[in-house]
């Protein structure tokens, strides 16, 4: 995984990672988990799909929907 401030330089000989800017502290962005990440990605060592399912189960407990089906609205 690329860390803050790192640049991946790719050429015909392969790639290397260089520090392009001073490192910054890591910060979690909740939009990454909900909107941007692929379901098969790992974030914080956990599969995004599993985390989203857990969030959905918790949401259903806290705010039950009286509907036949509930679906996400991508890029909303």
CSV table of C-alpha atoms in Angstrom, one decimal:
chain,number,residue,atom,x,y,z
A,1,UNK,CA,0.0,0.0,0.0
A,2,UNK,CA,1.3,3.5,-0.9
A,3,UNK,CA,1.9,5.6,2.2
A,4,UNK,CA,1.2,9.4,2.5
A,5,UNK,CA,3.7,11.4,0.6
A,6,UNK,CA,5.0,8.5,-1.4
A,7,UNK,CA,5.3,8.4,-5.2
A,8,UNK,CA,5.5,5.3,-7.3
A,9,UNK,CA,7.8,5.8,-10.2
A,10,UNK,CA,7.3,3.3,-13.1
A,11,UNK,CA,9.6,2.9,-16.1
A,12,UNK,CA,10.8,0.1,-18.5
A,13,UNK,CA,13.0,-1.3,-15.8
A,14,UNK,CA,10.3,-1.7,-13.2
A,15,UNK,CA,9.2,0.6,-10.4
A,16,UNK,CA,10.5,2.2,-7.3
A,17,UNK,CA,8.8,4.1,-4.5
A,18,UNK,CA,10.2,7.5,-3.5
A,19,UNK,CA,9.2,9.9,-0.8
A,20,UNK,CA,7.8,12.9,-2.8
A,21,UNK,CA,6.6,14.9,0.2
A,22,UNK,CA,7.1,14.9,4.0
A,23,UNK,CA,5.2,12.0,5.5
A,24,UNK,CA,2.0,12.9,7.2
A,25,UNK,CA,0.1,11.1,10.0
A,26,UNK,CA,-2.4,8.5,8.7
A,27,UNK,CA,-6.1,9.6,8.9
A,28,UNK,CA,-9.1,7.4,8.1
A,29,UNK,CA,-11.6,8.7,5.6
A,30,UNK,CA,-15.1,7.2,6.1
A,31,UNK,CA,-15.9,7.9,2.5
A,32,UNK,CA,-13.2,5.5,1.4
A,33,UNK,CA,-15.0,2.6,3.2
A,34,UNK,CA,-18.5,3.5,2.1
A,35,UNK,CA,-18.1,5.0,-1.4
A,36,UNK,CA,-14.7,4.6,-3.0
A,37,UNK,CA,-13.2,1.3,-2.1
A,38,UNK,CA,-13.9,-1.9,-4.1
A,39,UNK,CA,-15.8,-4.6,-2.2
A,40,UNK,CA,-12.8,-6.9,-2.4
A,41,UNK,CA,-10.3,-4.3,-1.1
A,42,UNK,CA,-8.7,-4.5,2.3
A,43,UNK,CA,-8.9,-1.4,4.5
A,44,UNK,CA,-7.4,-1.5,8.0
A,45,UNK,CA,-6.9,-5.2,7.5
A,46,UNK,CA,-10.5,-6.0,6.9
A,47,UNK,CA,-12.5,-6.8,3.7
A,48,UNK,CA,-14.6,-3.8,2.7
A,49,UNK,CA,-17.5,-6.1,1.7
A,50,UNK,CA,-17.6,-7.6,5.2
A,51,UNK,CA,-17.4,-4.2,6.9
A,52,UNK,CA,-20.2,-2.8,4.7
A,53,UNK,CA,-22.4,-5.8,5.6
A,54,UNK,CA,-21.8,-5.2,9.3
A,55,UNK,CA,-22.7,-1.5,8.9
A,56,UNK,CA,-25.9,-2.5,7.0
A,57,UNK,CA,-26.9,-4.9,9.8
A,58,UNK,CA,-26.3,-2.2,12.4
A,59,UNK,CA,-28.3,0.3,10.4
A,60,UNK,CA,-31.2,-2.1,10.1
A,61,UNK,CA,-31.3,-2.5,13.9
A,62,UNK,CA,-31.1,1.2,14.5
A,63,UNK,CA,-33.4,2.4,11.6
A,64,UNK,CA,-35.5,-0.5,10.4
A,65,UNK,CA,-36.9,0.0,6.9
A,66,UNK,CA,-40.5,-1.1,6.2
A,67,UNK,CA,-39.7,-2.3,2.6
A,68,UNK,CA,-39.3,-5.5,0.6
A,69,UNK,CA,-35.7,-4.7,-0.3
A,70,UNK,CA,-33.1,-2.1,0.5
A,71,UNK,CA,-30.3,-1.4,-2.0
A,72,UNK,CA,-27.3,1.1,-2.1
A,73,UNK,CA,-27.3,4.0,-4.4
A,74,UNK,CA,-23.7,4.2,-5.9
A,75,UNK,CA,-22.2,7.6,-6.4
A,76,UNK,CA,-25.1,9.4,-4.7
